[in-house]
CSV table of C-alpha atoms in Angstrom, one decimal:
chain,number,residue,atom,x,y,z
A,1,MET,CA,6.9,-6.3,22.1
A,2,LYS,CA,7.4,-9.9,23.0
A,3,LEU,CA,4.5,-12.4,23.3
A,4,GLY,CA,4.8,-16.0,24.6
A,5,ILE,CA,2.4,-18.6,23.2
A,6,VAL,CA,1.2,-21.3,25.6
A,7,GLY,CA,-1.5,-24.0,25.6
A,8,LEU,CA,-2.1,-27.7,26.0
A,9,PRO,CA,-0.8,-30.0,23.3
A,10,ASN,CA,-3.1,-30.3,20.2
A,11,VAL,CA,-5.0,-27.1,20.8
A,12,GLY,CA,-3.6,-25.5,17.6
A,13,LYS,CA,-0.8,-23.6,19.3
A,14,SER,CA,2.1,-24.4,16.9
A,15,THR,CA,-0.3,-24.2,13.9
A,16,LEU,CA,-1.1,-20.7,15.0
A,17,PHE,CA,2.6,-19.9,15.6
A,18,ASN,CA,3.5,-21.1,12.1
A,19,SER,CA,0.8,-19.1,10.5
A,20,LEU,CA,1.7,-15.9,12.4
A,21,THR,CA,5.4,-16.1,11.8
A,22,LYS,CA,5.6,-18.4,8.8
A,23,ALA,CA,8.6,-19.8,10.7
A,24,GLY,CA,7.6,-23.4,10.1
A,25,ALA,CA,7.7,-24.8,13.7
A,26,GLU,CA,7.0,-28.5,13.4
A,27,SER,CA,3.3,-29.2,14.0
A,28,ALA,CA,1.9,-32.7,14.5
A,29,ASN,CA,-1.0,-34.4,16.1
A,30,TYR,CA,0.9,-35.5,19.2
A,31,PRO,CA,2.3,-33.8,22.3
A,32,PHE,CA,5.8,-32.4,22.6
A,33,CYS,CA,6.6,-31.9,18.9
A,34,THR,CA,7.9,-28.4,19.5
A,35,ILE,CA,11.1,-29.4,21.3
A,36,ASP,CA,13.1,-26.1,21.0
A,37,PRO,CA,11.5,-22.8,21.8
A,38,ASN,CA,10.5,-21.3,18.5
A,39,VAL,CA,11.0,-17.6,18.0
A,40,GLY,CA,9.5,-15.6,15.2
A,41,VAL,CA,9.4,-11.9,14.4
A,42,VAL,CA,6.3,-10.4,12.8
A,43,ALA,CA,5.7,-7.0,11.3
A,44,VAL,CA,2.8,-5.0,12.8
A,45,PRO,CA,0.5,-4.2,9.9
A,46,ASP,CA,0.0,-0.4,9.7
A,47,PHE,CA,-1.7,1.2,6.7
A,48,ARG,CA,-0.3,4.6,7.6
A,49,LEU,CA,3.2,3.5,6.8
A,50,LYS,CA,2.4,2.8,3.1
A,51,LEU,CA,0.6,6.2,2.7
A,52,LEU,CA,3.5,8.1,4.2
A,53,THR,CA,6.1,6.0,2.3
A,54,ASP,CA,4.3,6.9,-1.0
A,55,MET,CA,4.1,10.6,0.0
A,56,TYR,CA,7.8,10.9,0.8
A,57,HIS,CA,9.0,8.3,-1.8
A,58,SER,CA,10.9,6.8,1.1
A,59,ARG,CA,13.7,4.4,0.2
A,60,LYS,CA,12.9,2.2,3.2
A,61,THR,CA,9.8,1.3,5.2
A,62,THR,CA,10.2,-0.2,8.7
A,63,PRO,CA,7.2,-1.4,10.6
A,64,ALA,CA,7.0,-2.0,14.3
A,65,VAL,CA,7.6,-5.7,15.2
A,66,ILE,CA,6.3,-8.3,17.6
A,67,GLU,CA,8.4,-11.2,18.7
A,68,PHE,CA,6.5,-14.5,19.3
A,69,VAL,CA,8.0,-17.3,21.5
A,70,ASP,CA,6.3,-20.7,21.1
A,71,ILE,CA,7.0,-23.3,23.7
A,72,ALA,CA,6.1,-27.0,23.9
A,73,GLY,CA,2.6,-27.9,24.8
A,74,LEU,CA,2.2,-27.9,28.6
A,75,VAL,CA,0.4,-30.8,30.4
A,76,LYS,CA,-0.8,-31.5,33.9
A,77,GLY,CA,2.4,-32.0,36.0
A,78,ALA,CA,4.6,-30.0,33.6
A,79,SER,CA,6.1,-28.1,36.5
A,80,LYS,CA,7.0,-31.3,38.2
A,81,GLY,CA,8.8,-32.7,35.1
A,82,GLU,CA,5.8,-34.3,33.4
A,83,GLY,CA,6.2,-34.1,29.6
A,84,LEU,CA,8.7,-31.5,28.4
A,85,GLY,CA,6.8,-28.4,29.4
A,86,ASN,CA,8.6,-27.0,32.5
A,87,GLN,CA,12.0,-26.7,31.0
A,88,PHE,CA,10.5,-24.2,28.5
A,89,LEU,CA,8.7,-22.0,30.9
A,90,ALA,CA,11.9,-20.0,31.5
A,91,ASN,CA,11.8,-19.0,27.9
A,92,ILE,CA,8.6,-17.0,28.4
A,93,ARG,CA,9.6,-15.2,31.7
A,94,GLU,CA,10.8,-12.3,29.6
A,95,VAL,CA,7.7,-11.8,27.5
A,96,ASP,CA,5.4,-8.7,27.9
A,97,ALA,CA,2.2,-10.8,27.7
A,98,ILE,CA,1.1,-14.4,27.3
A,99,VAL,CA,-1.1,-15.6,24.4
A,100,HIS,CA,-3.0,-18.6,25.7
A,101,VAL,CA,-4.4,-20.8,22.9
A,102,VAL,CA,-7.6,-22.6,24.0
A,103,ARG,CA,-9.3,-25.3,21.9
A,104,CYS,CA,-13.0,-24.3,21.2
A,105,PHE,CA,-13.7,-26.9,18.5
A,106,GLU,CA,-14.8,-30.5,18.3
A,107,ASP,CA,-12.8,-32.9,16.0
A,108,SER,CA,-12.6,-36.6,16.6
A,109,ASN,CA,-9.5,-36.8,14.5
A,110,ILE,CA,-7.5,-34.6,16.8
A,111,ILE,CA,-7.0,-36.1,20.2
A,112,HIS,CA,-7.4,-34.0,23.3
A,113,VAL,CA,-5.0,-34.9,26.1
A,114,ASP,CA,-7.8,-34.9,28.7
A,115,GLY,CA,-10.2,-36.8,26.4
A,116,SER,CA,-12.8,-34.0,26.0
A,117,VAL,CA,-13.1,-30.3,25.0
A,118,ASN,CA,-13.5,-28.1,28.0
A,119,PRO,CA,-11.7,-24.7,27.6
A,120,VAL,CA,-12.1,-23.4,31.2
A,121,ARG,CA,-10.7,-26.7,32.6
A,122,ASP,CA,-7.8,-26.4,30.1
A,123,ILE,CA,-7.1,-22.8,31.1
A,124,GLU,CA,-7.1,-23.8,34.8
A,125,THR,CA,-4.7,-26.7,34.1
A,126,ILE,CA,-2.2,-24.3,32.4
A,127,ASN,CA,-2.7,-21.6,35.2
A,128,LEU,CA,-1.9,-24.2,37.8
A,129,GLU,CA,1.3,-25.2,36.0
A,130,LEU,CA,2.3,-21.5,35.8
A,131,ILE,CA,1.5,-21.0,39.5
A,132,PHE,CA,3.7,-24.1,40.4
A,133,SER,CA,6.5,-22.6,38.2
A,134,ASP,CA,6.2,-19.2,40.0
A,135,LEU,CA,6.2,-20.9,43.5
A,136,GLU,CA,9.5,-22.6,42.6
A,137,ILE,CA,11.0,-19.2,41.8
A,138,LEU,CA,9.6,-17.7,45.1
A,139,GLU,CA,10.9,-20.7,47.2
A,140,ARG,CA,14.4,-20.2,45.8
A,141,ARG,CA,14.3,-16.4,46.3
A,142,ILE,CA,12.9,-16.8,49.9
A,143,ALA,CA,15.7,-19.2,50.8
A,144,LYS,CA,18.4,-16.9,49.4
A,145,SER,CA,17.0,-13.7,50.9
A,146,SER,CA,16.3,-15.1,54.3
A,147,ARG,CA,20.0,-15.8,54.8
A,148,ALA,CA,20.8,-12.1,54.1
A,149,ALA,CA,17.8,-10.7,56.0
A,150,HIS,CA,19.4,-10.7,59.4
A,151,ASN,CA,21.7,-7.8,58.6
A,152,ASP,CA,19.5,-5.8,56.2
A,153,LYS,CA,16.1,-4.4,57.0
A,154,SER,CA,15.1,-3.8,53.4
A,155,ILE,CA,15.8,-7.5,52.5
A,156,ALA,CA,13.9,-8.6,55.6
A,157,HIS,CA,10.9,-6.5,54.3
A,158,GLU,CA,11.3,-8.2,50.9
A,159,VAL,CA,11.1,-11.6,52.5
A,160,VAL,CA,7.8,-10.6,54.1
A,161,ILE,CA,6.4,-9.6,50.7
A,162,LEU,CA,7.7,-12.9,49.1
A,163,LYS,CA,6.0,-15.0,51.8
A,164,GLU,CA,2.7,-13.0,51.3
A,165,LEU,CA,2.9,-13.7,47.6
A,166,GLN,CA,3.8,-17.3,48.2
A,167,ALA,CA,0.7,-17.8,50.3
A,168,HIS,CA,-1.4,-16.0,47.7
A,169,LEU,CA,-0.2,-18.4,45.0
A,170,GLU,CA,-0.6,-21.5,47.2
A,171,ASN,CA,-4.2,-20.4,47.6
A,172,GLY,CA,-4.6,-21.0,43.8
A,173,ASP,CA,-4.6,-17.3,43.0
A,174,LEU,CA,-2.5,-15.6,40.2
A,175,ALA,CA,0.2,-13.1,41.0
A,176,LYS,CA,-1.5,-10.4,39.0
A,177,SER,CA,-4.4,-10.4,41.6
A,178,TYR,CA,-1.9,-9.7,44.5
A,179,SER,CA,-1.6,-6.1,45.7
A,180,PRO,CA,1.0,-5.3,48.3
A,181,THR,CA,-0.2,-3.2,51.2
A,182,ASP,CA,2.3,-0.5,50.5
A,183,PRO,CA,2.2,0.8,46.8
A,184,ASP,CA,6.0,1.4,47.1
A,185,ASP,CA,6.5,-2.4,47.0
A,186,VAL,CA,4.9,-2.7,43.6
A,187,PRO,CA,8.2,-2.3,41.6
A,188,PHE,CA,9.8,-5.1,43.7
A,189,VAL,CA,6.9,-7.5,42.9
A,190,GLN,CA,7.1,-6.5,39.2
A,191,SER,CA,10.9,-7.2,39.3
A,192,LEU,CA,10.2,-10.9,40.2
A,193,ASN,CA,8.9,-11.4,36.6
A,194,LEU,CA,6.4,-14.0,37.6
A,195,LEU,CA,4.5,-15.8,34.8
A,196,THR,CA,1.1,-15.4,36.6
A,197,ALA,CA,1.6,-11.7,36.9
A,198,LYS,CA,1.7,-11.2,33.1
A,199,PRO,CA,-1.3,-9.9,31.1
A,200,VAL,CA,-3.0,-12.7,29.2
A,201,ILE,CA,-4.7,-12.8,25.8
A,202,PHE,CA,-6.8,-15.9,25.2
A,203,ALA,CA,-6.9,-17.1,21.6
A,204,ALA,CA,-10.1,-19.1,21.2
A,205,ASN,CA,-9.3,-21.5,18.4
A,206,VAL,CA,-12.6,-22.4,16.6
A,207,ALA,CA,-13.7,-24.3,13.5
A,208,GLU,CA,-14.1,-22.4,10.3
A,209,ASP,CA,-17.9,-22.2,10.6
A,210,ASP,CA,-17.6,-20.2,13.8
A,211,LEU,CA,-15.4,-17.5,12.4
A,212,ALA,CA,-18.0,-15.3,10.6
A,213,ASP,CA,-20.0,-14.5,13.8
A,214,ASP,CA,-16.8,-14.2,15.8
A,215,GLY,CA,-17.7,-17.3,17.9
A,216,ALA,CA,-21.0,-15.7,19.1
A,217,SER,CA,-22.8,-19.1,18.7
A,218,ASN,CA,-20.0,-21.2,20.2
A,219,GLU,CA,-20.6,-22.2,23.8
A,220,TYR,CA,-16.9,-22.8,24.4
A,221,VAL,CA,-16.0,-19.3,23.3
A,222,ALA,CA,-18.7,-17.9,25.6
A,223,ALA,CA,-17.1,-19.8,28.5
A,224,VAL,CA,-13.7,-18.4,27.6
A,225,ARG,CA,-15.0,-14.8,27.4
A,226,GLU,CA,-16.7,-15.1,30.8
A,227,PHE,CA,-13.5,-16.5,32.3
A,228,ALA,CA,-11.4,-13.7,30.7
A,229,ALA,CA,-13.7,-11.0,31.9
A,230,SER,CA,-13.2,-12.0,35.5
A,231,GLY,CA,-9.4,-11.6,35.1
A,232,ASP,CA,-9.2,-8.4,32.9
A,233,SER,CA,-7.8,-10.5,30.0
A,234,GLU,CA,-8.5,-10.0,26.3
A,235,VAL,CA,-10.1,-12.7,24.0
A,236,PHE,CA,-9.9,-13.0,20.3
A,237,VAL,CA,-11.4,-15.7,18.1
A,238,ILE,CA,-9.2,-17.4,15.6
A,239,CYS,CA,-9.2,-20.5,13.3
A,240,ALA,CA,-5.6,-21.6,13.3
A,241,GLN,CA,-6.2,-23.8,10.2
A,242,ILE,CA,-7.5,-20.8,8.3
A,243,GLU,CA,-4.7,-18.6,9.5
A,244,GLN,CA,-2.2,-21.1,8.0
A,245,GLU,CA,-4.0,-20.8,4.7
A,246,ILE,CA,-4.0,-17.0,4.9
A,247,ALA,CA,-0.2,-17.0,5.6
A,248,GLU,CA,0.5,-18.4,2.1
A,249,LEU,CA,-1.4,-15.6,0.3
A,250,ASP,CA,-0.2,-12.1,-0.8
A,251,ASP,CA,-2.1,-9.0,0.5
A,252,GLU,CA,-4.6,-8.8,-2.3
A,253,GLU,CA,-5.5,-12.6,-2.2
A,254,LYS,CA,-5.7,-12.4,1.6
A,255,MET,CA,-8.3,-9.6,1.4
A,256,MET,CA,-10.4,-11.6,-1.1
A,257,PHE,CA,-10.1,-14.8,1.0
A,258,LEU,CA,-11.2,-12.9,4.2
A,259,GLU,CA,-14.2,-11.4,2.3
A,260,ASP,CA,-15.3,-14.9,1.1
A,261,LEU,CA,-15.2,-16.0,4.8
A,262,GLY,CA,-17.3,-13.0,5.8
A,263,ILE,CA,-14.6,-11.5,8.1
A,264,SER,CA,-12.7,-8.2,7.9
A,265,GLU,CA,-9.4,-9.0,9.6
A,266,SER,CA,-7.0,-11.9,10.1
A,267,GLY,CA,-6.2,-13.5,13.4
A,268,LEU,CA,-2.9,-11.7,13.4
A,269,ASP,CA,-4.6,-8.3,13.1
A,270,LYS,CA,-7.0,-9.3,16.0
A,271,LEU,CA,-4.1,-10.4,18.1
A,272,ILE,CA,-2.0,-7.3,17.5
A,273,ALA,CA,-5.1,-5.1,18.3
A,274,ALA,CA,-5.7,-7.1,21.5
A,275,SER,CA,-2.1,-6.9,22.6
A,276,TYR,CA,-1.8,-3.2,22.0
A,277,ARG,CA,-5.0,-2.6,24.0
A,278,LEU,CA,-4.0,-4.9,26.9
A,279,LEU,CA,-0.5,-3.5,27.2
A,280,GLY,CA,-1.6,0.1,26.6
A,281,LEU,CA,0.6,0.6,23.5
A,282,ILE,CA,0.4,3.1,20.6
A,283,SER,CA,2.6,3.9,17.6
A,284,TYR,CA,4.1,7.2,16.5
A,285,LEU,CA,5.8,7.6,13.1
A,286,THR,CA,8.9,9.2,11.6
A,287,ALA,CA,8.9,9.9,7.9
A,288,GLY,CA,11.3,11.2,5.3
A,289,GLU,CA,13.0,10.3,2.0
A,290,THR,CA,15.5,7.9,3.7
A,291,GLU,CA,13.0,6.0,5.8
A,292,THR,CA,9.4,5.9,7.1
A,293,ARG,CA,9.1,4.0,10.3
A,294,ALA,CA,6.7,3.1,13.1
A,295,TRP,CA,7.8,3.2,16.8
A,296,THR,CA,5.9,1.4,19.6
A,297,ILE,CA,5.6,3.2,22.9
A,298,LYS,CA,3.4,3.1,26.0
A,299,LYS,CA,0.3,5.3,26.1
A,300,GLY,CA,1.2,8.5,28.1
A,301,THR,CA,4.9,8.6,27.0
A,302,LYS,CA,6.3,12.1,26.9
A,303,ALA,CA,8.2,13.4,23.9
A,304,PRO,CA,11.8,13.0,25.3
A,305,GLN,CA,11.2,9.4,26.2
A,306,ALA,CA,9.6,8.7,22.8
A,307,ALA,CA,12.7,10.2,21.2
A,308,GLY,CA,14.8,7.9,23.4
A,309,LYS,CA,13.2,4.9,21.5
A,310,ILE,CA,15.1,6.0,18.4
A,311,HIS,CA,18.4,6.8,20.2
A,312,SER,CA,19.4,7.6,23.8
A,313,ASP,CA,21.1,10.8,22.4
A,314,PHE,CA,17.8,12.0,21.2
A,315,GLU,CA,16.4,11.8,24.7
A,316,ARG,CA,19.5,13.2,26.4
A,317,GLY,CA,19.8,16.3,24.1
A,318,PHE,CA,16.1,16.8,23.5
A,319,ILE,CA,15.2,20.4,22.5
A,320,ARG,CA,11.7,20.1,21.0
A,321,ALA,CA,9.5,17.9,18.8
A,322,GLU,CA,7.8,19.0,15.6
A,323,VAL,CA,4.5,17.1,15.6
A,324,VAL,CA,1.8,16.7,13.0
A,325,ASN,CA,-1.0,14.2,12.9
A,326,TYR,CA,-0.5,11.7,10.0
A,327,GLN,CA,-3.9,12.4,8.4
A,328,ASP,CA,-3.3,16.2,8.6
A,329,LEU,CA,0.0,15.7,6.9
A,330,LEU,CA,-1.5,13.5,4.1
A,331,ASP,CA,-4.3,16.0,3.6
A,332,ALA,CA,-1.8,18.9,3.3
A,333,GLY,CA,0.2,16.9,0.7
A,334,THR,CA,3.6,18.0,2.0
A,335,TYR,CA,5.3,18.8,5.3
A,336,ALA,CA,5.9,22.4,4.2
A,337,ALA,CA,2.2,22.8,3.3
A,338,ALA,CA,1.2,21.4,6.7
A,339,LYS,CA,3.6,23.8,8.4
A,340,GLU,CA,2.1,26.8,6.4
A,341,LYS,CA,-1.4,25.8,7.5
A,342,GLY,CA,-0.3,25.8,11.1
A,343,LEU,CA,-0.8,22.0,11.5
A,344,VAL,CA,2.7,21.3,12.8
A,345,GLY,CA,3.0,21.9,16.5
A,346,LEU,CA,6.3,22.8,18.3
A,347,GLU,CA,6.2,20.7,21.5
A,348,GLY,CA,8.4,20.6,24.5
A,349,LYS,CA,9.4,18.1,27.2
A,350,GLU,CA,5.9,17.8,28.7
A,351,TYR,CA,4.1,16.9,25.4
A,352,VAL,CA,2.4,13.5,25.6
A,353,VAL,CA,2.8,11.6,22.3
A,354,LYS,CA,-0.4,10.5,20.6
A,355,ASP,CA,-1.1,7.5,18.3
A,356,GLY,CA,-0.5,8.5,14.7
A,357,ASP,CA,1.7,11.5,15.5
A,358,VAL,CA,4.4,12.1,12.8
A,359,ILE,CA,7.4,13.5,14.7
A,360,LEU,CA,10.6,15.2,13.8
A,361,PHE,CA,12.8,15.5,16.9
A,362,ARG,CA,15.3,18.4,17.4
A,363,PHE,CA,18.1,17.6,19.7
A,364,ASN,CA,21.7,18.7,20.6
A,365,VAL,CA,24.3,16.5,22.3
């Protein structure tokens, strides 16, 4: 899974990126300090992996990972070359979802590019830049396809869709709220990889005092939640400064620190949970002496396609899957004991994999 982090300058975007990835992107109190796109890979915390690793005495434990791409702070006019924002928008075209960091705290020491804190205005500023960036893509595509449309009916039909989408964006609407009349056109629209078609998770960056009640008493957070609800987006509350402190601690210290703050999970935990929900993702597990590993798949994935995540040969030569729920396996103590108790199911090509399944694939190529 790949997530792109966007936001205005000085909203805590790079501080958050640094703390999530410990990658050390330069963070300073002025715009455009993140000149190159920063990429960091983060392990997805999963308590089940440790339990299975201990049970199997696995030599290696491999969690699922999320890749974060942090781009320079966008400003009004970025798509027209203002600041350095637009040249980086291409770097987030390939992401699965966008994490939009929004400032929900007052601090006279940290300047706001628009002079005041107003998260909904800030969100709309960024959205407008993303719309402009998408319009540029559509204009180029329409010009190119129009030339070929005379001799090809399918391309001529694509031009009609492109122009409909162009009008939709010019109206100030996001691509994700556009629905083609014919459902068969949906894959074509998705193939355009438009920024405003991507799912969005808003990271409401608050002061430390607002963390304990999850921003419930913060009017800025309330405004972000209301805005997000209208667009089927996720919101999680974070204090980027605190996340940076957490990033320096080991697991035990981290738990104590969170307890002292009166919270149960870090911002990274919240972000991962929000992104899995938004993208409809789950994890299944493979376990053994050699390695215990988590694999991320879409909810509703059938066994052969889940096997293909490991290797294409597994999918091609799929015979069956031996499946046991991780908790049943742990309770039984060993795989053999789980089998004896009838807890291991033999599943075929139509089996839909569930979150927390421990699977052994049988295949023949």
